[in-house]
Short mmCIF file of N, CA and C in Angstrom, two decimals:
data_model
loop_
_atom_site.label_atom_id
_atom_site.label_comp_id
_atom_site.label_asym_id
_atom_site.label_seq_id
_atom_site.Cartn_x
_atom_site.Cartn_y
_atom_site.Cartn_z
N MET R 670 100.66 118.10 91.17
CA MET R 670 101.78 117.56 90.92
C MET R 670 101.50 116.44 91.66
N LYS R 671 102.06 115.00 91.10
CA LYS R 671 101.49 113.64 90.51
C LYS R 671 102.15 113.05 92.28
N PRO R 672 101.85 111.76 92.75
CA PRO R 672 102.63 111.72 93.95
C PRO R 672 104.19 111.02 93.72
N ALA R 673 104.07 110.79 91.86
CA ALA R 673 105.46 109.88 91.48
C ALA R 673 106.49 111.19 91.53
N ASP R 674 105.74 112.62 91.27
CA ASP R 674 107.08 113.49 91.14
C ASP R 674 107.81 113.25 92.90
N LEU R 675 107.27 113.64 94.08
CA LEU R 675 107.15 113.43 95.24
C LEU R 675 108.64 112.24 95.54
N LEU R 676 107.50 111.41 95.25
CA LEU R 676 108.53 109.87 95.77
C LEU R 676 109.25 109.25 94.41
N ALA R 677 109.86 110.13 93.65
CA ALA R 677 110.62 109.38 91.98
C ALA R 677 111.72 108.43 93.45
N GLY R 678 112.09 108.71 94.21
CA GLY R 678 113.52 107.88 94.48
C GLY R 678 112.74 106.64 95.04
N TRP R 679 111.15 106.24 95.20
CA TRP R 679 110.97 105.04 95.17
C TRP R 679 111.31 104.05 94.42
N HIS R 680 111.14 104.57 92.82
CA HIS R 680 111.26 103.66 91.72
C HIS R 680 112.98 103.20 91.94
N ASP R 681 114.02 104.01 92.57
CA ASP R 681 115.18 103.28 92.77
C ASP R 681 115.56 102.45 93.82
N HIS R 682 114.78 102.58 94.49
CA HIS R 682 114.87 101.74 95.82
C HIS R 682 114.33 100.01 95.96
N ASN R 683 113.46 100.90 94.71
CA ASN R 683 112.91 99.34 94.01
C ASN R 683 113.72 98.25 93.27
N ALA R 684 114.48 98.69 92.90
CA ALA R 684 115.59 98.97 91.54
C ALA R 684 116.50 98.40 92.60
N LEU R 685 117.13 98.97 93.43
CA LEU R 685 118.40 98.49 94.29
C LEU R 685 118.01 97.36 95.06
N LEU R 686 116.75 96.88 95.36
CA LEU R 686 116.18 95.54 95.75
C LEU R 686 116.42 94.90 94.85
N ILE R 687 116.06 95.06 93.90
CA ILE R 687 116.33 93.60 92.87
C ILE R 687 117.69 93.31 92.47
N ARG R 688 118.13 94.55 92.28
CA ARG R 688 119.41 94.43 92.19
C ARG R 688 120.55 93.41 93.23
N THR R 689 120.09 93.76 94.21
CA THR R 689 120.94 92.88 95.44
C THR R 689 120.41 91.93 96.21
N LEU R 690 119.06 91.67 95.68
CA LEU R 690 118.64 89.94 95.88
C LEU R 690 118.81 89.35 94.61
N ALA R 691 118.72 89.72 93.12
CA ALA R 691 118.57 88.83 92.36
C ALA R 691 120.16 87.87 91.97
N PRO R 692 121.03 88.04 92.74
CA PRO R 692 122.07 86.49 92.28
C PRO R 692 121.86 85.82 93.94
N LEU R 693 121.05 86.20 95.04
CA LEU R 693 120.98 85.68 95.99
C LEU R 693 120.75 83.93 96.06
N GLY R 694 121.88 83.16 96.90
CA GLY R 694 121.41 81.83 96.27
C GLY R 694 120.22 81.74 97.72
N ASP R 695 119.96 80.11 98.05
CA ASP R 695 118.99 80.00 98.63
C ASP R 695 119.86 80.12 99.86
N GLU R 696 121.24 79.88 100.23
CA GLU R 696 121.44 79.33 101.16
C GLU R 696 120.86 81.65 101.88
N GLU R 697 121.65 82.25 101.12
CA GLU R 697 121.63 83.56 101.17
C GLU R 697 120.43 84.52 101.74
N LEU R 698 119.17 83.76 100.70
CA LEU R 698 117.63 83.88 101.32
C LEU R 698 117.70 84.02 102.73
N GLY R 699 118.06 82.50 103.09
CA GLY R 699 117.61 81.77 104.37
C GLY R 699 117.67 82.65 105.67
N TRP R 700 119.35 83.47 105.27
CA TRP R 700 120.05 84.69 106.04
C TRP R 700 119.13 85.34 107.55
N SER R 701 119.46 85.56 108.32
CA SER R 701 118.30 86.69 109.36
C SER R 701 119.91 87.07 110.11
N ALA R 702 119.53 88.64 110.57
CA ALA R 702 120.22 89.40 111.46
C ALA R 702 120.56 88.83 112.66
N GLY R 703 119.87 87.56 113.44
CA GLY R 703 119.75 87.33 114.10
C GLY R 703 118.37 85.69 114.82
N GLY R 704 119.06 85.41 116.11
CA GLY R 704 117.88 84.38 116.36
C GLY R 704 116.11 84.56 116.58
N GLY R 705 115.31 84.32 115.79
CA GLY R 705 114.29 84.97 116.23
C GLY R 705 113.84 86.31 114.71
N LEU R 706 114.67 86.59 113.95
CA LEU R 706 114.07 87.59 113.17
C LEU R 706 114.23 87.28 112.11
N TRP R 707 113.03 87.57 111.69
CA TRP R 707 112.96 87.03 109.53
C TRP R 707 114.17 87.27 108.89
N THR R 708 113.85 86.14 108.14
CA THR R 708 114.80 85.89 106.89
C THR R 708 115.19 86.96 106.28
N ILE R 709 116.10 86.65 105.07
CA ILE R 709 116.06 87.66 104.13
C ILE R 709 114.36 87.79 102.89
N ARG R 710 114.52 86.35 102.73
CA ARG R 710 113.94 85.98 102.25
C ARG R 710 112.24 86.56 102.93
N VAL R 711 112.07 85.91 104.00
CA VAL R 711 110.76 86.53 104.21
C VAL R 711 110.72 88.23 104.46
N LEU R 712 111.76 89.00 104.62
CA LEU R 712 111.58 90.32 104.55
C LEU R 712 111.55 90.75 103.15
N ALA R 713 111.84 90.16 101.86
CA ALA R 713 111.79 91.08 100.84
C ALA R 713 110.01 90.30 100.29
N CYS R 714 109.90 89.34 100.80
CA CYS R 714 108.22 89.04 100.57
C CYS R 714 107.25 89.68 100.80
N HIS R 715 107.71 89.84 102.57
CA HIS R 715 106.68 90.90 103.22
C HIS R 715 106.74 92.35 102.61
N ILE R 716 107.72 92.61 101.39
CA ILE R 716 108.17 93.90 101.18
C ILE R 716 107.02 94.32 100.29
N VAL R 717 106.49 92.90 99.29
CA VAL R 717 105.69 92.82 98.50
C VAL R 717 104.24 92.49 98.63
N ALA R 718 104.50 92.00 99.62
CA ALA R 718 102.91 91.19 100.10
C ALA R 718 102.10 92.84 101.08
N ALA R 719 102.76 93.43 101.33
CA ALA R 719 102.56 94.86 102.35
C ALA R 719 101.94 95.81 101.35
N ARG R 720 102.79 95.57 99.64
CA ARG R 720 102.01 96.52 98.77
C ARG R 720 100.81 96.03 98.18
N ALA R 721 100.96 94.96 97.95
CA ALA R 721 99.99 94.02 97.89
C ALA R 721 98.69 94.30 98.39
N TRP R 722 98.81 94.24 99.55
CA TRP R 722 97.76 94.08 100.73
C TRP R 722 97.16 96.10 100.36
N TRP R 723 98.24 96.48 100.90
CA TRP R 723 97.39 98.17 100.76
C TRP R 723 96.82 98.84 99.86
N PHE R 724 97.66 98.50 98.58
CA PHE R 724 97.17 98.77 97.55
C PHE R 724 95.95 98.11 96.20
N HIS R 725 95.86 96.81 96.91
CA HIS R 725 94.88 95.99 96.13
C HIS R 725 94.02 95.38 97.00
N ALA R 726 94.19 95.44 98.24
CA ALA R 726 93.43 94.75 98.88
C ALA R 726 92.48 95.82 99.32
N TRP R 727 93.16 96.96 100.36
CA TRP R 727 92.50 98.39 100.41
C TRP R 727 92.11 99.03 99.21
N MET R 728 92.52 99.46 98.19
CA MET R 728 92.36 100.36 97.08
C MET R 728 91.88 99.78 96.14
N GLY R 729 91.55 97.92 96.18
CA GLY R 729 91.61 97.62 95.05
C GLY R 729 92.22 98.08 93.44
N GLU R 730 93.35 98.28 93.30
CA GLU R 730 94.22 98.33 92.69
C GLU R 730 95.02 97.03 92.28
N GLY R 731 95.41 97.06 90.83
CA GLY R 731 96.32 95.88 89.93
C GLY R 731 94.61 94.48 89.93
N ASP R 732 95.60 94.00 89.72
CA ASP R 732 94.69 92.38 89.10
C ASP R 732 94.92 91.28 90.09
N ASP R 733 94.47 90.21 89.86
CA ASP R 733 94.01 89.03 90.43
C ASP R 733 96.12 88.60 90.71
N ALA R 734 96.95 89.12 89.65
CA ALA R 734 98.46 88.91 90.15
C ALA R 734 98.73 89.59 91.33
N MET R 735 98.25 90.62 91.82
CA MET R 735 98.47 91.32 92.68
C MET R 735 97.84 90.72 94.06
N ASN R 736 96.74 90.38 93.79
CA ASN R 736 95.68 89.60 94.66
C ASN R 736 96.44 88.15 95.82
N GLN R 737 97.44 87.45 94.14
CA GLN R 737 97.98 86.06 94.81
C GLN R 737 99.19 86.75 95.76
N LEU R 738 99.43 88.15 95.82
CA LEU R 738 101.02 88.41 96.48
C LEU R 738 100.68 88.80 97.84
N VAL R 739 99.21 88.97 98.30
CA VAL R 739 99.04 89.24 99.40
C VAL R 739 99.32 88.66 100.59
N SER R 740 99.53 87.26 100.81
CA SER R 740 100.16 86.84 101.59
C SER R 740 101.98 86.28 101.43
N LEU R 741 102.07 86.76 100.69
CA LEU R 741 103.51 85.79 99.76
C LEU R 741 104.15 85.99 100.75
N ASP R 742 104.22 86.45 101.89
CA ASP R 742 105.62 86.37 103.36
C ASP R 742 104.47 85.99 104.25
N ASP R 743 103.58 84.81 104.20
CA ASP R 743 103.12 84.46 105.53
C ASP R 743 103.32 83.27 105.15
N GLU R 744 103.22 83.10 103.44
CA GLU R 744 103.96 81.45 102.88
C GLU R 744 105.12 80.94 102.84
N GLN R 745 105.97 81.95 103.28
CA GLN R 745 107.61 82.58 103.11
C GLN R 745 108.33 81.61 104.27
N ILE R 746 107.14 81.83 105.38
CA ILE R 746 107.48 82.15 106.67
C ILE R 746 107.12 80.37 107.08
N ASP R 747 105.88 80.23 107.06
CA ASP R 747 105.77 78.55 106.77
C ASP R 747 106.45 77.79 105.90
N ASN R 748 106.82 78.02 104.70
CA ASN R 748 107.23 77.26 103.81
C ASN R 748 107.88 77.65 102.76
N PRO R 749 109.33 78.43 103.55
CA PRO R 749 110.45 79.02 102.33
C PRO R 749 110.42 78.49 101.58
N ALA R 750 109.96 78.85 100.45
CA ALA R 750 110.13 78.17 98.94
C ALA R 750 110.54 78.80 97.64
N ILE R 751 110.46 80.15 97.69
CA ILE R 751 110.66 81.32 96.41
C ILE R 751 111.96 81.70 96.50
N ASP R 752 111.98 81.03 94.80
CA ASP R 752 113.76 81.42 94.99
C ASP R 752 113.76 83.17 94.94
N ALA R 753 115.06 83.66 94.10
CA ALA R 753 115.92 85.07 94.11
C ALA R 753 114.45 85.55 92.92
N ALA R 754 114.79 84.52 92.09
CA ALA R 754 114.10 85.27 90.67
C ALA R 754 112.40 85.15 90.90
N GLY R 755 112.24 84.43 91.73
CA GLY R 755 111.01 84.66 92.14
C GLY R 755 110.44 85.95 92.88
N ILE R 756 111.17 86.59 94.12
CA ILE R 756 111.29 87.48 94.67
C ILE R 756 111.71 88.21 93.50
N CYS R 757 112.31 88.80 92.90
CA CYS R 757 112.33 89.57 92.14
C CYS R 757 111.49 90.14 91.33
N ALA R 758 110.56 88.86 90.60
CA ALA R 758 109.62 88.89 89.62
C ALA R 758 108.10 89.30 90.54
N ALA R 759 108.30 89.12 91.90
CA ALA R 759 107.33 90.23 92.50
C ALA R 759 107.31 91.39 92.57
N LEU R 760 108.45 91.90 93.06
CA LEU R 760 109.21 93.17 93.28
C LEU R 760 108.74 93.77 91.91
N GLU R 761 109.19 93.11 90.96
CA GLU R 761 108.86 93.94 90.00
C GLU R 761 106.92 94.33 89.60
N THR R 762 106.21 93.39 89.80
CA THR R 762 105.27 93.11 89.61
C THR R 762 104.37 93.84 90.51
N SER R 763 104.53 93.75 91.63
CA SER R 763 104.43 95.06 92.65
C SER R 763 104.58 96.22 92.55
N TRP R 764 105.81 96.58 91.97
CA TRP R 764 105.98 97.23 92.12
C TRP R 764 105.15 98.47 90.58
N ALA R 765 105.09 97.53 89.70
CA ALA R 765 104.46 98.33 88.58
C ALA R 765 103.38 98.68 88.87
N VAL R 766 102.14 97.91 89.51
CA VAL R 766 101.16 98.16 89.93
C VAL R 766 101.00 99.96 90.82
N VAL R 767 102.06 100.08 92.14
CA VAL R 767 102.77 100.94 92.62
C VAL R 767 102.69 102.19 91.30
N HIS R 768 103.95 101.91 90.75
CA HIS R 768 104.00 103.40 90.12
C HIS R 768 103.10 103.68 89.09
N GLN R 769 102.31 102.61 88.53
CA GLN R 769 100.79 103.00 87.56
C GLN R 769 99.89 103.93 88.74
N CYS R 770 100.01 104.04 89.71
CA CYS R 770 99.54 104.26 90.28
C CYS R 770 99.79 105.97 90.77
N LEU R 771 100.48 105.47 91.12
CA LEU R 771 101.69 107.38 91.02
C LEU R 771 101.57 108.10 90.40
N GLU R 772 101.62 107.27 89.24
CA GLU R 772 101.91 108.14 87.38
C GLU R 772 100.12 108.67 87.44
N ARG R 773 99.19 107.84 87.90
CA ARG R 773 97.82 108.23 87.69
C ARG R 773 97.34 109.16 88.78
N TRP R 774 97.66 109.00 90.06
CA TRP R 774 96.73 110.03 90.83
C TRP R 774 97.15 111.40 90.58
N VAL R 775 96.16 112.44 90.88
CA VAL R 775 96.39 113.73 91.52
C VAL R 775 96.52 113.86 92.78
N ASP R 776 96.88 115.05 93.13
CA ASP R 776 96.31 116.08 94.47
C ASP R 776 95.08 115.71 95.06
N LYS R 777 94.47 115.43 94.29
CA LYS R 777 92.80 115.75 94.59
C LYS R 777 92.32 114.04 94.80
N ASP R 778 93.31 113.55 94.45
CA ASP R 778 93.18 111.84 94.81
C ASP R 778 93.56 111.18 95.64
N LEU R 779 94.34 111.89 96.73
CA LEU R 779 95.08 111.61 98.08
C LEU R 779 94.02 111.91 98.88
N ASP R 780 92.90 112.73 98.70
CA ASP R 780 91.95 112.47 100.31
C ASP R 780 91.38 111.42 100.09
N GLU R 781 90.98 110.53 99.19
CA GLU R 781 89.64 109.49 99.54
C GLU R 781 90.23 108.69 100.09
N LYS R 782 88.98 108.24 100.94
CA LYS R 782 89.30 107.51 102.24
C LYS R 782 89.15 106.07 101.71
N PHE R 783 89.37 104.88 102.35
CA PHE R 783 89.84 103.45 102.49
C PHE R 783 89.81 102.81 103.37
N GLN R 784 88.51 102.25 103.72
CA GLN R 784 88.23 101.09 105.03
C GLN R 784 89.30 99.64 104.61
N ARG R 785 89.81 99.43 105.95
CA ARG R 785 90.55 97.89 106.22
C ARG R 785 89.15 97.05 105.48
N PRO R 786 89.51 96.49 104.70
CA PRO R 786 88.82 94.78 104.11
C PRO R 786 88.58 94.24 105.12
N ARG R 787 89.16 94.07 106.14
CA ARG R 787 89.07 92.75 107.28
C ARG R 787 89.24 92.95 108.30
N PRO R 788 88.10 93.04 109.99
CA PRO R 788 88.75 93.52 110.87
C PRO R 788 90.42 93.17 111.26
N ASN R 789 91.25 94.03 112.09
CA ASN R 789 92.62 93.56 112.09
C ASN R 789 92.05 93.35 113.73
N ALA R 790 93.24 93.05 114.74
CA ALA R 790 93.06 92.15 116.09
C ALA R 790 92.29 92.36 116.88
N ALA R 791 92.10 93.83 116.68
CA ALA R 791 91.47 94.74 118.18
C ALA R 791 89.80 94.48 117.05
N GLY R 792 89.57 93.94 115.99
CA GLY R 792 88.29 93.69 115.84
C GLY R 792 87.82 95.26 114.90
N GLU R 793 88.81 95.77 114.40
CA GLU R 793 88.53 97.26 114.14
C GLU R 793 88.51 97.14 112.61
N ARG R 794 87.88 98.37 111.87
CA ARG R 794 88.00 98.35 110.20
C ARG R 794 88.23 99.84 110.10
N PRO R 795 89.75 100.35 110.42
CA PRO R 795 89.59 101.76 110.30
C PRO R 795 90.08 102.37 108.68
N TRP R 796 89.79 103.50 108.79
CA TRP R 796 89.60 104.60 107.55
C TRP R 796 90.81 104.83 107.32
N ARG R 797 91.26 104.69 105.99
CA ARG R 797 92.58 105.82 105.73
C ARG R 797 92.44 106.07 105.11
N ASP R 798 93.29 107.45 104.23
CA ASP R 798 93.22 108.36 103.23
C ASP R 798 94.47 108.05 102.18
N ARG R 799 94.42 107.81 100.63
CA ARG R 799 95.20 107.19 100.13
C ARG R 799 96.93 108.13 100.01
N ARG R 800 96.77 109.07 100.88
CA ARG R 800 98.01 109.74 101.54
C ARG R 800 98.54 109.41 102.19
N TYR R 801 97.83 108.92 103.18
CA TYR R 801 98.37 108.28 104.12
C TYR R 801 99.10 106.83 103.81
N ILE R 802 98.13 106.08 102.63
CA ILE R 802 98.86 104.57 102.62
C ILE R 802 99.80 104.12 101.84
N ILE R 803 100.04 105.76 100.67
CA ILE R 803 101.17 105.56 99.92
C ILE R 803 102.60 105.80 100.81
N TRP R 804 102.55 106.90 101.90
CA TRP R 804 103.64 107.32 102.92
C TRP R 804 103.86 105.79 103.18
N HIS R 805 102.93 105.59 104.03
CA HIS R 805 103.00 103.92 104.71
C HIS R 805 103.41 102.87 104.04
N VAL R 806 103.38 102.70 103.01
CA VAL R 806 103.88 101.45 102.26
C VAL R 806 105.19 101.93 101.60
N ALA R 807 105.82 103.32 101.47
CA ALA R 807 107.03 103.73 100.50
C ALA R 807 108.18 103.60 102.44
N GLU R 808 107.44 104.44 103.31
CA GLU R 808 108.31 103.71 104.29
C GLU R 808 108.69 102.51 104.62
N HIS R 809 107.44 101.95 104.49
CA HIS R 809 107.85 100.39 104.66
C HIS R 809 108.70 99.55 104.19
N ASP R 810 108.39 99.80 102.74
CA ASP R 810 109.51 99.15 101.76
C ASP R 810 110.92 100.20 102.62
N VAL R 811 111.63 101.16 102.71
CA VAL R 811 112.78 101.55 103.06
C VAL R 811 113.44 100.88 104.49
N HIS R 812 112.35 100.78 105.10
CA HIS R 812 112.74 100.10 106.42
C HIS R 812 113.05 98.68 106.49
N HIS R 813 112.11 97.78 105.93
CA HIS R 813 112.21 96.32 105.27
C HIS R 813 113.46 96.39 104.67
N GLY R 814 113.73 97.12 103.63
CA GLY R 814 115.32 97.33 102.59
C GLY R 814 116.50 97.22 103.86
N GLY R 815 116.00 98.25 104.74
CA GLY R 815 117.45 98.31 105.41
C GLY R 815 117.81 97.16 105.93
N GLU R 816 116.50 96.54 106.77
CA GLU R 816 117.22 95.33 107.30
C GLU R 816 117.67 94.16 106.51
N ILE R 817 117.11 94.44 105.34
CA ILE R 817 117.54 92.96 104.26
C ILE R 817 119.63 93.43 104.14
N SER R 818 119.51 94.68 104.02
CA SER R 818 121.25 95.47 103.74
C SER R 818 121.72 95.00 105.25
N LEU R 819 121.23 95.20 106.06
CA LEU R 819 121.39 95.02 107.20
C LEU R 819 122.37 93.67 107.64
N THR R 820 121.28 92.84 107.38
CA THR R 820 121.49 91.25 107.30
C THR R 820 122.42 90.89 106.30
N LEU R 821 122.50 91.35 105.27
CA LEU R 821 123.55 90.92 104.31
C LEU R 821 125.22 91.75 105.14
N GLY R 822 125.05 92.58 105.83
CA GLY R 822 126.03 93.12 106.51
C GLY R 822 126.38 92.05 107.24
N VAL R 823 125.82 91.59 108.16
CA VAL R 823 125.98 90.65 109.21
C VAL R 823 126.80 89.53 108.67
N HIS R 824 126.29 89.12 107.91
CA HIS R 824 126.98 87.92 107.23
C HIS R 824 128.32 87.84 106.29
N GLY R 825 128.45 89.35 106.42
CA GLY R 825 130.08 89.69 105.69
C GLY R 825 130.02 89.98 103.84
N ARG R 826 128.57 90.28 104.03
CA ARG R 826 128.39 90.81 102.48
C ARG R 826 128.18 92.16 102.04
N ALA R 827 128.18 92.34 101.48
CA ALA R 827 127.97 94.15 101.35
C ALA R 827 126.58 94.67 101.14
N GLY R 828 126.14 95.50 101.53
CA GLY R 828 124.75 95.62 101.72
C GLY R 828 124.49 96.61 100.28
N PHE R 829 123.09 96.82 100.40
CA PHE R 829 123.21 98.18 99.00
C PHE R 829 123.96 98.90 98.87
N ASP R 830 124.40 98.74 97.74
CA ASP R 830 125.15 99.99 96.64
C ASP R 830 124.58 101.19 96.41
N MET R 831 124.48 101.96 97.34
CA MET R 831 123.68 103.16 97.43
C MET R 831 124.76 104.14 96.23
#
């Protein structure tokens, strides 16, 4: 069985993110659920950056376009400039790489291990298997997607239309 078979709903979640974010203007992308919390723009860019970090930086999947997305969230914290169309394009680009991998990999591929490409704050470079990475990125997408939906609700807008 392929990972894509087990994670079929992830594709739907990505489509839901895109449908929800596409009509938002700059003001809405700048909303947060409260003081000190990330904006919708940063949350969406963080979803993209995490996909790129784990799939490209850790596992070497995708090309230079994926590499360019690794720091997308940091860029938007310091200089919030990307619009909804740019965010949606980044979601589509990063999802295409994830989806291709999920379709290509089979069960035996999930045991392959990868070392963190650079040390973490503790100076460590831990190893993770592909199974861990896939699950971590999927739950990360859902977690931060939920934050986006909540933030829209806090501001009186409908959240995800599930």
